[in-house]
Amino acid sequence: MAMRRAAAAASSSLLSSSPKSNLFSTALLTSLLPHLSPQTPSPTSPLPRPFRIPLPPKCPLSRRIKTLPQIPTPPHPTPTLQSAATAAEVIAVIEAMESSLDEHDERLGAACFEAAERLDSIGHQDLDRALAFALRALQFFERKDGGWSVSVAKVLRLTGSIGCKMMRFNDSLESLNTAAQILDALRRENSRDDDVLKASVAVQLQLSSTKTAMGRRREALINLRKSLDLKRSILEHTSREMGAAYKDLAEAYVVVLDFDEALPLALRALEIYGEQFGEYSAEVVQIRRLLGVIYTGLGEYDEALEQNELSRRVLESLSLDEELLQVGIDAANIQIELGRLDQAISYLKWVIQKTDKESETRASVLISMAKALCNQEKFGDSRRCLEIASGILDKKELVSPTKVSEAYAEISLIYETMNDFEIALSLMKKALAILQELPQVQHLEGSISMRIGWLLLLTKRVPQSIPYLESAAEKLKDCFGPKHFGLGFVYKHLGQAYLDMDQPQSAAKVLVLAKDIIEESFGLQHEDTIDTYQCLANAYGAMGSYVLAMEVQQRVIDAWENHGPSTKDETREAHRLLEQLKKKAQGSPAAVFPANSLPLLPQN
């Protein structure tokens, strides 16, 4: 019974083996994809009708720069912005124009805007200089249009982009939200104006980029979806640009583990790319690999393998050897999920011979090999693979911090499966230390914090677990929203910790949240939902709220009974706990009711 409850508790964690409830291990699959790069807008009063009561654009960045920095004279000024290839040449052109034009000349304002765009696009290190040009352009367009124009919105988008790169995120969002308000009003006046629509797309994409950089990926999705809807009104529905837009949005949904939403978007991207590039193209392979991740996340492994095989054929025909190795690793991981361990190991042995000794690809192969060997209970061989992989990754931390942190976390999960909890904890903390320097991957930071908290809870270090779990709750709520199933499991573990610390009121508060999220995500009959109800009954019982506790305990009994004979032990225990609650309510001193439901450590 103890072993069964331990297994149930482990599976109820965010990193369980079921495809949908596995937040972190499934999130690791997103390392196959490029990471996307871009708060809830503060309420504002209704905008006045454009061109009637001018509304000065809100650009908080303008308050930070009072004057333009001194512009040094470049050694070789160039005659036009179009031909300027370096920051010095761009500055030289503006300097030359200043000497020949009146300071209120519209051409100078347009040139400042173009100069800011060029400095922003070429990655000029002096972002203050780029921002100064943008703000100067904003002053020109404000005087000309009174604050309401496409030109003003474009400059505000540019200041938002520069502000994001300067990591002044709140200022970036304020400028971008003002631009979006202006463009929304202009679209109400003329919904078919291409210039307004294109500017609106750019603003929504930058809002998505800024929010992603802040780690607010669920909010960023809203803006990315808006940009796709706007593109539909100005682009051919089967154009390459539309295909890329569907692909980008599908990838964004994968990152937040919303595979149901991602699937139709990826299939549409596949249809467009197949028409535009041909079925035997590298571009189509990108979409098929994305579909492989989505099908794996949905637990549809046969469909994932089909996409993998189609990708392999194309890559072989194109002689793209490095990509072929990655697809091979993908295939082996799917075979492991299907329990085809010998087949996976055989293929991985072939792949490893084609990798460089100190490459990240070899480390990936070794991790997959270790996973397969662990599933075969060949723990010694599995540990040796993990040790070699860790040695390779230690040398790559500065080069690929996100990939390395994900790999450390995946290695940690394998050590945890082998009950090597101290090594697992050490690796998770190592991964967390890397991610804390990268604000754009707060979703991974939150997932790893949750896992550390869970491991500390599992090993009875409850006071240490609470700060990690509280941090995880905050970050995952910001990244994924208040109803994400991952957040539900964090609340559940936090409730278990509070119970063990004799804080039943705090436990009940977070367990109610956990129950609502997990039940909505998986249904009342799912074991994770039932276990959360049991935790809540325990909390109410510990508080002395016996009527509430008995009501919740009865729901636990009903749910287990609906599972039939396979859960007779759980049903019997649930009935026993209900009887104890009744005795407690009657004041019986002999009644025993658990104050917590922490999982027991699994036995080797």
Coordinates of C-alpha atoms in Angstrom, one line a residue:
M1 CA 0.0 0.0 0.0
A2 CA 2.8 2.4 0.9
M3 CA 4.5 1.7 -2.4
R4 CA 1.3 2.3 -4.3
R5 CA 0.7 5.6 -2.5
A6 CA 4.3 6.7 -3.1
A7 CA 3.9 5.9 -6.8
A8 CA 0.6 7.8 -6.9
A9 CA 2.1 10.8 -5.2
A10 CA 5.1 10.8 -7.5
S11 CA 2.8 10.6 -10.5
S12 CA 0.8 13.4 -9.2
S13 CA 3.8 15.7 -9.2
L14 CA 4.3 18.1 -12.1
L15 CA 7.0 15.8 -13.5
S16 CA 4.9 12.6 -13.6
S17 CA 5.1 10.2 -16.5
S18 CA 1.7 11.0 -18.0
P19 CA 2.0 13.1 -21.1
K20 CA -0.3 15.9 -20.1
S21 CA 0.6 16.3 -16.5
N22 CA 4.4 16.2 -17.1
L23 CA 5.2 19.9 -17.2
F24 CA 8.9 19.8 -16.9
S25 CA 9.9 16.7 -18.8
T26 CA 7.6 17.6 -21.6
A27 CA 9.0 21.2 -21.5
L28 CA 12.4 19.7 -22.2
L29 CA 11.0 18.6 -25.6
T30 CA 10.8 22.3 -26.5
S31 CA 14.6 22.3 -26.7
L32 CA 14.1 20.8 -30.1
L33 CA 12.6 24.2 -31.1
P34 CA 14.1 27.7 -31.3
H35 CA 13.0 29.7 -28.2
L36 CA 10.6 32.5 -29.1
S37 CA 11.8 36.0 -28.2
P38 CA 8.9 39.0 -26.7
Q39 CA 1.5 42.4 -18.0
T40 CA -1.6 43.0 -18.5
P41 CA -2.0 46.5 -20.0
S42 CA -3.1 48.9 -17.3
P43 CA -6.6 50.2 -17.6
T44 CA -6.9 53.5 -19.4
S45 CA -9.9 55.8 -20.0
P46 CA -11.6 55.6 -23.4
L47 CA -9.5 57.2 -26.1
P48 CA -10.9 60.4 -27.8
R49 CA -11.8 60.2 -31.4
P50 CA -8.6 60.6 -33.4
F51 CA -7.8 64.0 -34.9
R52 CA -10.4 65.8 -32.7
I53 CA -8.9 65.8 -29.2
P54 CA -5.2 65.1 -29.6
L55 CA -3.8 62.6 -27.2
P56 CA 0.0 63.0 -26.6
P57 CA 1.6 59.6 -26.9
K58 CA 2.8 58.1 -23.6
C59 CA 6.5 57.3 -24.1
P60 CA 8.1 56.9 -20.6
L61 CA 11.5 56.5 -22.2
S62 CA 11.4 60.1 -23.3
R63 CA 11.5 61.1 -19.6
R64 CA 14.9 59.4 -19.2
I65 CA 16.8 61.3 -21.9
K66 CA 16.7 65.1 -21.8
T67 CA 19.2 65.9 -24.6
L68 CA 20.8 64.0 -27.4
P69 CA 24.2 62.7 -26.7
Q70 CA 27.1 64.4 -28.4
I71 CA 27.7 63.0 -31.9
P72 CA 31.3 62.4 -32.7
T73 CA 32.4 63.3 -36.2
P74 CA 33.0 60.1 -38.2
P75 CA 36.2 59.8 -40.3
H76 CA 34.4 59.1 -43.6
P77 CA 30.8 60.4 -43.7
T78 CA 28.5 58.8 -46.3
P79 CA 25.9 60.7 -48.3
T80 CA 22.7 58.7 -47.6
L81 CA 21.1 56.6 -44.9
Q82 CA 20.4 53.9 -47.4
S83 CA 24.1 53.3 -48.1
A84 CA 25.1 53.6 -44.4
A85 CA 26.4 50.2 -43.3
T86 CA 27.8 51.1 -39.8
A87 CA 26.7 53.1 -36.8
A88 CA 29.3 55.8 -37.5
E89 CA 28.0 56.2 -41.0
V90 CA 24.4 56.5 -39.8
I91 CA 25.4 59.2 -37.3
A92 CA 27.4 61.0 -40.0
V93 CA 24.4 61.3 -42.3
I94 CA 22.2 62.8 -39.6
E95 CA 25.0 65.2 -38.7
A96 CA 25.3 66.3 -42.3
M97 CA 21.5 66.8 -42.6
E98 CA 21.4 68.9 -39.4
S99 CA 23.9 71.3 -40.9
S100 CA 21.8 71.8 -44.1
L101 CA 18.2 71.6 -42.9
D102 CA 16.0 73.6 -40.5
E103 CA 15.5 71.8 -37.2
H104 CA 11.7 71.7 -37.9
D105 CA 12.1 70.2 -41.4
E106 CA 10.1 67.0 -41.8
R107 CA 12.9 65.4 -43.6
L108 CA 15.1 65.6 -40.6
G109 CA 12.4 63.9 -38.5
A110 CA 12.0 61.1 -41.0
A111 CA 15.8 60.7 -41.1
C112 CA 16.0 60.4 -37.3
F113 CA 13.4 57.7 -37.4
E114 CA 15.3 55.8 -40.1
A115 CA 18.6 56.2 -38.2
A116 CA 17.1 54.8 -35.0
E117 CA 15.7 51.9 -37.0
R118 CA 19.1 51.2 -38.6
L119 CA 20.9 51.3 -35.3
D120 CA 18.3 49.0 -33.8
S121 CA 18.5 46.6 -36.6
I122 CA 22.3 46.3 -36.9
G123 CA 22.6 45.7 -33.2
H124 CA 24.4 48.8 -32.3
Q125 CA 25.7 48.7 -28.8
D126 CA 24.9 52.3 -28.0
L127 CA 21.1 51.8 -27.5
D128 CA 20.9 55.2 -25.8
R129 CA 21.9 56.8 -29.1
A130 CA 19.3 54.8 -31.0
L131 CA 16.6 55.8 -28.4
A132 CA 17.6 59.4 -28.7
F133 CA 17.1 59.4 -32.4
A134 CA 13.7 57.7 -32.0
L135 CA 12.5 60.2 -29.4
R136 CA 13.6 63.1 -31.6
A137 CA 11.6 61.6 -34.5
L138 CA 8.6 61.3 -32.1
Q139 CA 8.8 65.0 -31.4
F140 CA 8.6 65.8 -35.1
F141 CA 5.6 63.5 -35.7
E142 CA 3.8 64.8 -32.6
R143 CA 4.0 68.3 -33.9
K144 CA 2.9 67.3 -37.3
D145 CA 0.0 65.0 -36.4
G146 CA -1.0 66.0 -32.9
G147 CA -0.2 62.5 -31.5
W148 CA -2.6 60.5 -33.7
S149 CA -1.0 59.0 -36.7
V150 CA 0.5 55.8 -38.0
S151 CA 3.9 57.5 -38.0
V152 CA 3.6 58.2 -34.2
A153 CA 2.6 54.6 -33.6
K154 CA 5.6 53.3 -35.6
V155 CA 8.0 55.4 -33.6
L156 CA 6.4 54.2 -30.4
R157 CA 6.9 50.6 -31.6
L158 CA 10.5 51.4 -32.2
T159 CA 11.0 52.9 -28.8
G160 CA 9.4 49.8 -27.3
S161 CA 11.8 47.6 -29.2
I162 CA 14.8 49.5 -28.0
G163 CA 13.5 49.6 -24.5
C164 CA 13.1 45.8 -24.5
K165 CA 16.7 45.4 -25.6
M166 CA 17.7 47.8 -22.8
M167 CA 15.7 45.5 -20.4
R168 CA 13.5 48.5 -19.4
F169 CA 10.5 46.3 -19.9
N170 CA 7.7 48.3 -18.2
D171 CA 8.7 51.4 -20.2
S172 CA 8.7 49.2 -23.4
L173 CA 5.2 47.9 -22.6
E174 CA 3.8 51.4 -21.9
S175 CA 5.1 52.7 -25.3
L176 CA 3.8 49.7 -27.1
N177 CA 0.4 49.7 -25.5
T178 CA 0.0 53.4 -26.4
A179 CA 0.9 52.5 -30.0
A180 CA -1.7 49.7 -30.0
Q181 CA -4.4 52.1 -28.7
I182 CA -3.6 54.6 -31.5
L183 CA -3.7 51.9 -34.1
D184 CA -6.9 50.4 -32.8
A185 CA -8.6 53.8 -33.1
L186 CA -7.3 54.3 -36.6
R187 CA -8.6 50.8 -37.6
R188 CA -12.0 51.8 -36.4
E189 CA -11.9 54.7 -38.8
N190 CA -10.6 52.7 -41.7
S191 CA -10.4 48.9 -41.2
R192 CA -8.8 48.3 -44.7
D193 CA -5.8 50.7 -44.5
D194 CA -2.8 48.5 -45.2
D195 CA -0.3 50.8 -43.6
V196 CA -2.3 50.8 -40.3
L197 CA -2.7 47.0 -40.5
K198 CA 1.0 46.4 -41.1
A199 CA 1.9 48.7 -38.2
S200 CA -0.6 46.9 -36.0
V201 CA 1.1 43.6 -36.8
A202 CA 4.5 45.0 -35.9
V203 CA 3.2 46.4 -32.6
Q204 CA 1.6 43.1 -31.6
L205 CA 4.7 41.1 -32.5
Q206 CA 6.8 43.5 -30.4
L207 CA 4.4 43.2 -27.5
S208 CA 4.8 39.4 -27.7
S209 CA 8.5 39.7 -27.8
T210 CA 8.7 42.0 -24.8
K211 CA 6.4 39.9 -22.7
T212 CA 8.3 36.8 -23.6
A213 CA 11.5 38.5 -22.6
M214 CA 9.8 39.2 -19.2
G215 CA 8.8 35.5 -18.9
R216 CA 5.1 36.2 -19.4
R217 CA 4.6 33.6 -22.1
R218 CA 0.9 33.1 -21.7
E219 CA 0.2 36.9 -22.1
A220 CA 2.6 36.9 -25.0
L221 CA 0.5 34.3 -26.8
I222 CA -2.5 36.7 -26.8
N223 CA -0.4 39.3 -28.8
L224 CA 1.0 36.6 -31.1
R225 CA -2.5 35.4 -31.9
K226 CA -3.6 38.9 -32.6
S227 CA -0.7 39.4 -35.0
L228 CA -1.8 36.2 -36.9
D229 CA -5.4 37.4 -37.1
L230 CA -4.2 40.8 -38.5
K231 CA -1.9 39.1 -41.0
R232 CA -4.9 37.1 -42.4
S233 CA -6.4 40.4 -43.5
I234 CA -3.3 41.6 -45.5
L235 CA -1.5 38.5 -46.7
E236 CA -2.3 35.7 -49.1
H237 CA -3.6 32.8 -47.0
T238 CA -1.1 30.3 -48.5
S239 CA 1.9 32.7 -48.5
R240 CA 5.2 31.7 -46.9
E241 CA 4.7 34.5 -44.4
M242 CA 1.4 33.0 -43.2
G243 CA 3.0 29.6 -43.0
A244 CA 5.7 31.1 -40.7
A245 CA 3.1 32.9 -38.6
Y246 CA 1.2 29.6 -38.0
K247 CA 4.5 27.9 -37.1
D248 CA 5.6 30.6 -34.7
L249 CA 2.2 30.5 -32.9
A250 CA 2.3 26.7 -32.7
E251 CA 5.8 26.8 -31.2
A252 CA 4.6 29.3 -28.6
Y253 CA 1.7 27.0 -27.6
V254 CA 4.2 24.1 -27.3
V255 CA 6.3 26.2 -24.9
V256 CA 3.3 26.6 -22.5
L257 CA 2.4 22.9 -23.1
D258 CA -0.9 23.6 -24.8
F259 CA -0.6 20.9 -27.4
D260 CA -4.3 20.8 -28.3
E261 CA -4.0 24.4 -29.5
A262 CA -0.7 23.9 -31.1
L263 CA -1.7 20.9 -33.3
P264 CA -4.1 22.6 -35.8
L265 CA -1.7 25.5 -36.2
A266 CA 1.2 23.2 -37.0
L267 CA -0.9 21.2 -39.4
R268 CA -1.8 24.4 -41.2
A269 CA 1.8 25.4 -41.4
L270 CA 2.7 22.0 -42.8
E271 CA 0.1 22.4 -45.5
I272 CA 1.4 25.9 -46.5
Y273 CA 5.1 24.9 -46.4
G274 CA 4.4 21.8 -48.4
E275 CA 2.8 24.0 -51.1
Q276 CA 5.5 26.7 -51.0
F277 CA 8.7 24.7 -50.5
G278 CA 7.8 21.2 -51.6
E279 CA 7.4 18.1 -49.4
Y280 CA 11.1 17.2 -49.7
S281 CA 12.4 20.4 -48.2
A282 CA 14.3 21.3 -45.0
E283 CA 11.5 23.8 -44.2
V284 CA 8.9 21.0 -44.2
V285 CA 11.2 19.0 -41.9
Q286 CA 11.1 21.8 -39.4
I287 CA 7.3 21.5 -39.2
R288 CA 7.3 17.7 -39.0
R289 CA 9.8 17.9 -36.1
L290 CA 7.4 20.3 -34.4
L291 CA 4.5 18.0 -35.0
G292 CA 6.6 15.2 -33.5
V293 CA 6.9 17.2 -30.3
I294 CA 3.2 18.0 -30.3
Y295 CA 2.2 14.4 -30.8
T296 CA 4.6 13.2 -28.1
G297 CA 3.1 15.8 -25.7
L298 CA -0.3 14.5 -26.5
G299 CA 0.8 10.9 -25.9
E300 CA 0.2 10.0 -29.6
Y301 CA 3.6 8.3 -30.1
D302 CA 2.8 6.4 -33.3
E303 CA 1.9 9.7 -35.0
A304 CA 5.1 11.2 -33.6
L305 CA 7.1 8.3 -35.1
E306 CA 5.4 8.7 -38.4
Q307 CA 6.5 12.4 -38.6
N308 CA 10.0 11.4 -37.5
E309 CA 10.3 8.8 -40.3
L310 CA 9.1 11.3 -42.9
S311 CA 11.7 13.8 -41.7
R312 CA 14.4 11.2 -41.8
R313 CA 13.7 10.4 -45.4
V314 CA 13.9 14.0 -46.4
L315 CA 17.1 14.7 -44.5
E316 CA 18.8 11.6 -46.0
S317 CA 17.9 12.8 -49.5
L318 CA 19.3 16.3 -48.7
S319 CA 22.5 14.9 -47.0
L320 CA 21.9 17.0 -43.9
D321 CA 23.8 14.7 -41.6
E322 CA 23.7 16.8 -38.4
E323 CA 20.0 17.3 -38.6
L324 CA 19.6 13.6 -39.3
L325 CA 21.4 12.7 -36.0
Q326 CA 19.0 15.0 -34.1
V327 CA 16.0 13.3 -35.7
G328 CA 17.5 10.0 -34.8
I329 CA 17.7 11.0 -31.1
D330 CA 14.1 12.2 -31.3
A331 CA 13.1 8.7 -32.6
A332 CA 15.0 6.9 -29.9
N333 CA 13.3 9.0 -27.2
I334 CA 9.9 8.2 -28.6
Q335 CA 10.8 4.5 -28.7
I336 CA 11.7 4.7 -25.0
E337 CA 8.3 6.2 -24.2
L338 CA 6.7 3.3 -26.1
G339 CA 8.9 0.8 -24.0
R340 CA 10.8 -0.4 -27.1
L341 CA 14.1 -0.1 -25.1
D342 CA 16.3 -2.6 -27.1
Q343 CA 15.4 -0.9 -30.3
A344 CA 16.1 2.5 -28.9
I345 CA 19.5 1.5 -27.4
S346 CA 20.6 -0.2 -30.7
Y347 CA 19.9 3.0 -32.6
L348 CA 21.6 5.2 -30.0
K349 CA 24.7 3.1 -30.2
W350 CA 24.8 3.7 -34.0
V351 CA 24.2 7.5 -33.5
I352 CA 26.9 7.9 -30.9
Q353 CA 29.6 6.6 -33.3
K354 CA 28.8 9.6 -35.5
T355 CA 29.1 12.3 -32.9
D356 CA 32.2 14.3 -31.7
K357 CA 33.5 13.2 -28.4
E358 CA 32.9 16.5 -26.6
S359 CA 29.8 17.6 -28.5
E360 CA 26.4 18.5 -27.0
T361 CA 24.9 16.0 -29.4
R362 CA 26.9 13.2 -27.8
A363 CA 25.7 14.4 -24.4
S364 CA 22.1 14.2 -25.6
V365 CA 22.7 10.7 -26.9
L366 CA 24.2 9.6 -23.6
I367 CA 21.2 11.0 -21.6
S368 CA 18.8 9.1 -23.8
M369 CA 20.9 6.0 -23.5
A370 CA 20.9 6.4 -19.7
K371 CA 17.1 6.8 -19.7
A372 CA 16.7 3.5 -21.6
L373 CA 19.1 1.6 -19.4
C374 CA 17.4 3.0 -16.3
N375 CA 14.1 1.6 -17.6
Q376 CA 15.8 -1.7 -18.0
E377 CA 17.0 -1.4 -14.4
K378 CA 20.7 -1.4 -15.5
F379 CA 21.4 1.3 -13.0
G380 CA 25.2 1.0 -13.1
D381 CA 25.4 1.5 -16.8
S382 CA 22.9 4.3 -16.7
R383 CA 25.0 6.2 -14.1
R384 CA 28.1 5.8 -16.2
C385 CA 26.3 7.4 -19.2
L386 CA 25.1 10.2 -17.0
E387 CA 28.5 10.9 -15.5
I388 CA 30.1 11.2 -19.0
A389 CA 27.2 13.4 -20.2
S390 CA 27.6 15.7 -17.2
G391 CA 31.3 16.0 -17.8
I392 CA 30.6 17.2 -21.4
L393 CA 27.9 19.7 -20.3
D394 CA 30.1 21.2 -17.6
K395 CA 32.2 22.6 -20.4
K396 CA 29.3 24.1 -22.3
E397 CA 27.5 26.2 -19.6
L398 CA 28.7 29.5 -20.9
V399 CA 28.1 28.7 -24.5
S400 CA 24.6 27.2 -24.3
P401 CA 23.2 28.0 -20.8
T402 CA 19.6 27.2 -21.5
K403 CA 20.3 23.9 -23.2
V404 CA 22.7 22.9 -20.5
S405 CA 20.3 23.7 -17.7
E406 CA 17.6 21.6 -19.4
A407 CA 20.0 18.8 -19.8
Y408 CA 21.0 18.9 -16.1
A409 CA 17.4 18.8 -15.2
E410 CA 16.7 15.8 -17.4
I411 CA 19.7 14.0 -15.9
S412 CA 18.4 14.8 -12.4
L413 CA 15.1 13.2 -13.3
I414 CA 16.9 10.0 -14.2
Y415 CA 18.9 10.0 -10.9
E416 CA 15.6 10.5 -9.1
T417 CA 14.1 7.5 -10.8
M418 CA 17.1 5.5 -9.4
N419 CA 16.4 7.0 -5.9
D420 CA 19.7 9.0 -6.0
F421 CA 17.9 12.0 -4.5
E422 CA 20.9 14.0 -3.3
I423 CA 22.5 13.9 -6.8
A424 CA 19.1 14.8 -8.3
L425 CA 18.8 17.8 -5.9
S426 CA 22.3 18.9 -6.6
L427 CA 21.8 18.9 -10.4
M428 CA 18.4 20.7 -10.1
K429 CA 20.0 23.4 -8.0
K430 CA 22.8 23.7 -10.6
A431 CA 20.3 24.1 -13.4
L432 CA 18.4 26.7 -11.3
A433 CA 21.5 28.8 -10.7
I434 CA 22.0 29.0 -14.5
L435 CA 18.4 29.9 -15.3
Q436 CA 18.2 32.7 -12.7
E437 CA 20.4 34.8 -14.9
L438 CA 18.0 34.4 -17.9
P439 CA 14.7 36.2 -17.3
Q440 CA 13.2 35.0 -20.6
V441 CA 13.1 31.4 -19.4
Q442 CA 11.1 31.9 -16.2
H443 CA 8.9 29.0 -17.2
L444 CA 11.8 26.6 -16.8
E445 CA 13.0 28.4 -13.6
G446 CA 9.5 27.9 -12.1
S447 CA 9.4 24.2 -13.2
I448 CA 12.8 23.5 -11.7
S449 CA 12.0 25.4 -8.4
M450 CA 8.8 23.2 -8.2
R451 CA 10.9 20.1 -8.6
I452 CA 13.4 21.1 -6.0
G453 CA 10.6 21.8 -3.6
W454 CA 9.0 18.4 -4.4
L455 CA 12.3 16.6 -3.8
L456 CA 12.8 18.4 -0.5
L457 CA 9.3 17.5 0.5
L458 CA 9.8 13.9 -0.5
T459 CA 13.0 13.7 1.7
K460 CA 11.3 15.2 4.7
R461 CA 13.1 18.6 4.5
V462 CA 9.8 20.4 4.6
P463 CA 10.8 23.8 5.9
Q464 CA 13.4 24.0 3.1
S465 CA 10.8 23.1 0.4
I466 CA 8.4 25.9 1.1
P467 CA 10.4 28.8 -0.4
Y468 CA 11.1 26.9 -3.6
L469 CA 7.4 25.9 -3.9
E470 CA 6.2 29.5 -3.2
S471 CA 8.7 30.8 -5.8
A472 CA 7.6 28.2 -8.3
A473 CA 3.9 29.2 -7.8
E474 CA 4.7 32.9 -8.5
K475 CA 6.8 32.3 -11.6
L476 CA 4.4 29.7 -13.2
K477 CA 1.4 31.9 -12.6
D478 CA 3.2 34.8 -14.3
C479 CA 4.3 32.6 -17.2
F480 CA 1.3 30.3 -17.8
G481 CA -1.6 32.0 -16.2
P482 CA -3.7 31.2 -13.1
K483 CA -5.4 28.1 -14.5
H484 CA -2.4 26.1 -15.9
F485 CA -2.3 22.5 -14.6
G486 CA 1.3 22.9 -13.6
L487 CA 0.4 25.6 -11.2
G488 CA -2.2 23.2 -9.7
F489 CA 0.4 20.7 -8.8
V490 CA 2.6 23.4 -7.2
Y491 CA -0.3 24.5 -5.1
K492 CA -1.0 20.8 -4.1
H493 CA 2.6 20.3 -3.0
L494 CA 2.6 23.6 -1.1
G495 CA -0.5 22.5 0.7
Q496 CA 1.1 19.2 1.7
A497 CA 4.1 21.2 3.0
Y498 CA 1.9 23.6 5.0
L499 CA 0.0 20.6 6.5
D500 CA 3.3 19.0 7.7
M501 CA 4.2 22.4 9.2
D502 CA 0.9 22.4 11.2
Q503 CA -0.5 25.3 9.2
P504 CA -3.8 23.8 8.1
Q505 CA -5.5 27.1 7.3
S506 CA -2.7 28.0 4.8
A507 CA -2.9 24.4 3.5
A508 CA -6.6 24.6 2.9
K509 CA -6.3 27.9 1.0
V510 CA -3.8 26.6 -1.6
L511 CA -5.4 23.1 -1.8
V512 CA -8.7 24.7 -2.8
L513 CA -6.9 26.4 -5.7
A514 CA -5.1 23.1 -6.5
K515 CA -8.3 21.2 -6.5
D516 CA -10.1 23.6 -8.9
I517 CA -7.2 23.7 -11.4
I518 CA -6.4 19.9 -11.4
E519 CA -10.1 18.9 -11.6
E520 CA -10.7 21.3 -14.5
S521 CA -7.5 20.0 -16.3
F522 CA -8.0 16.2 -15.8
G523 CA -11.5 15.6 -14.6
L524 CA -12.9 14.4 -11.2
Q525 CA -12.0 10.7 -11.8
H526 CA -8.3 11.3 -12.4
E527 CA -6.1 9.9 -9.6
D528 CA -4.3 13.3 -9.2
T529 CA -7.7 15.0 -8.7
I530 CA -8.8 12.4 -6.1
D531 CA -5.5 12.7 -4.3
T532 CA -5.9 16.5 -4.1
Y533 CA -9.4 16.1 -2.7
Q534 CA -7.9 13.8 -0.1
C535 CA -5.3 16.4 0.9
L536 CA -8.1 19.0 1.2
A537 CA -10.1 16.7 3.4
N538 CA -7.0 16.2 5.6
A539 CA -6.6 20.0 5.9
Y540 CA -10.2 20.6 6.9
G541 CA -9.9 17.8 9.4
A542 CA -6.8 19.3 10.9
M543 CA -8.6 22.6 11.2
G544 CA -11.5 21.0 13.0
S545 CA -13.9 21.8 10.2
Y546 CA -15.3 18.3 10.3
V547 CA -18.5 18.9 8.3
L548 CA -16.4 20.2 5.4
A549 CA -13.9 17.4 5.8
M550 CA -16.6 14.7 5.7
E551 CA -18.2 16.3 2.6
V552 CA -14.9 16.2 0.7
Q553 CA -14.0 12.8 2.0
Q554 CA -17.3 11.4 0.7
R555 CA -16.3 12.7 -2.8
V556 CA -13.0 10.9 -2.5
I557 CA -14.9 7.6 -1.7
D558 CA -17.3 8.1 -4.6
A559 CA -14.5 8.8 -7.0
W560 CA -12.5 5.7 -6.0
E561 CA -15.6 3.5 -6.1
N562 CA -16.2 4.6 -9.7
H563 CA -12.8 3.1 -10.6
G564 CA -14.1 -0.4 -9.7
P565 CA -12.2 -3.3 -8.2
S566 CA -8.8 -2.1 -9.2
T567 CA -8.8 0.5 -6.5
K568 CA -10.3 -1.5 -3.7
D569 CA -7.4 -0.7 -1.3
E570 CA -7.8 3.0 -1.9
T571 CA -11.6 2.8 -1.4
R572 CA -11.2 0.9 1.8
E573 CA -8.8 3.5 3.2
A574 CA -11.1 6.3 2.2
H575 CA -14.0 4.7 4.0
R576 CA -11.8 4.2 7.1
L577 CA -10.8 7.9 7.1
L578 CA -14.5 9.0 6.8
E579 CA -15.3 6.9 9.9
Q580 CA -12.5 8.5 11.8
L581 CA -13.8 11.9 10.8
K582 CA -17.2 11.0 12.1
K583 CA -15.7 10.0 15.5
K584 CA -13.7 13.2 15.6
A585 CA -16.9 15.2 15.0
Q586 CA -18.5 13.4 17.9
G587 CA -15.6 14.3 20.2
S588 CA -14.1 10.8 20.4
P589 CA -10.5 11.0 21.8
A590 CA -9.7 7.6 20.2
A591 CA -10.2 8.9 16.6
V592 CA -7.2 9.2 14.4
F593 CA -7.2 11.3 11.3
P594 CA -4.1 12.2 9.3
A595 CA -2.9 15.8 9.4
N596 CA -1.0 15.4 6.1
S597 CA -0.6 13.1 3.2
L598 CA 3.1 13.4 2.4
P599 CA 4.4 10.6 0.1
L600 CA 6.5 7.8 1.5
L601 CA 10.0 7.4 0.2
P602 CA 10.1 4.6 -2.4
Q603 CA 12.1 1.6 -1.5
N604 CA 15.0 0.3 -3.6

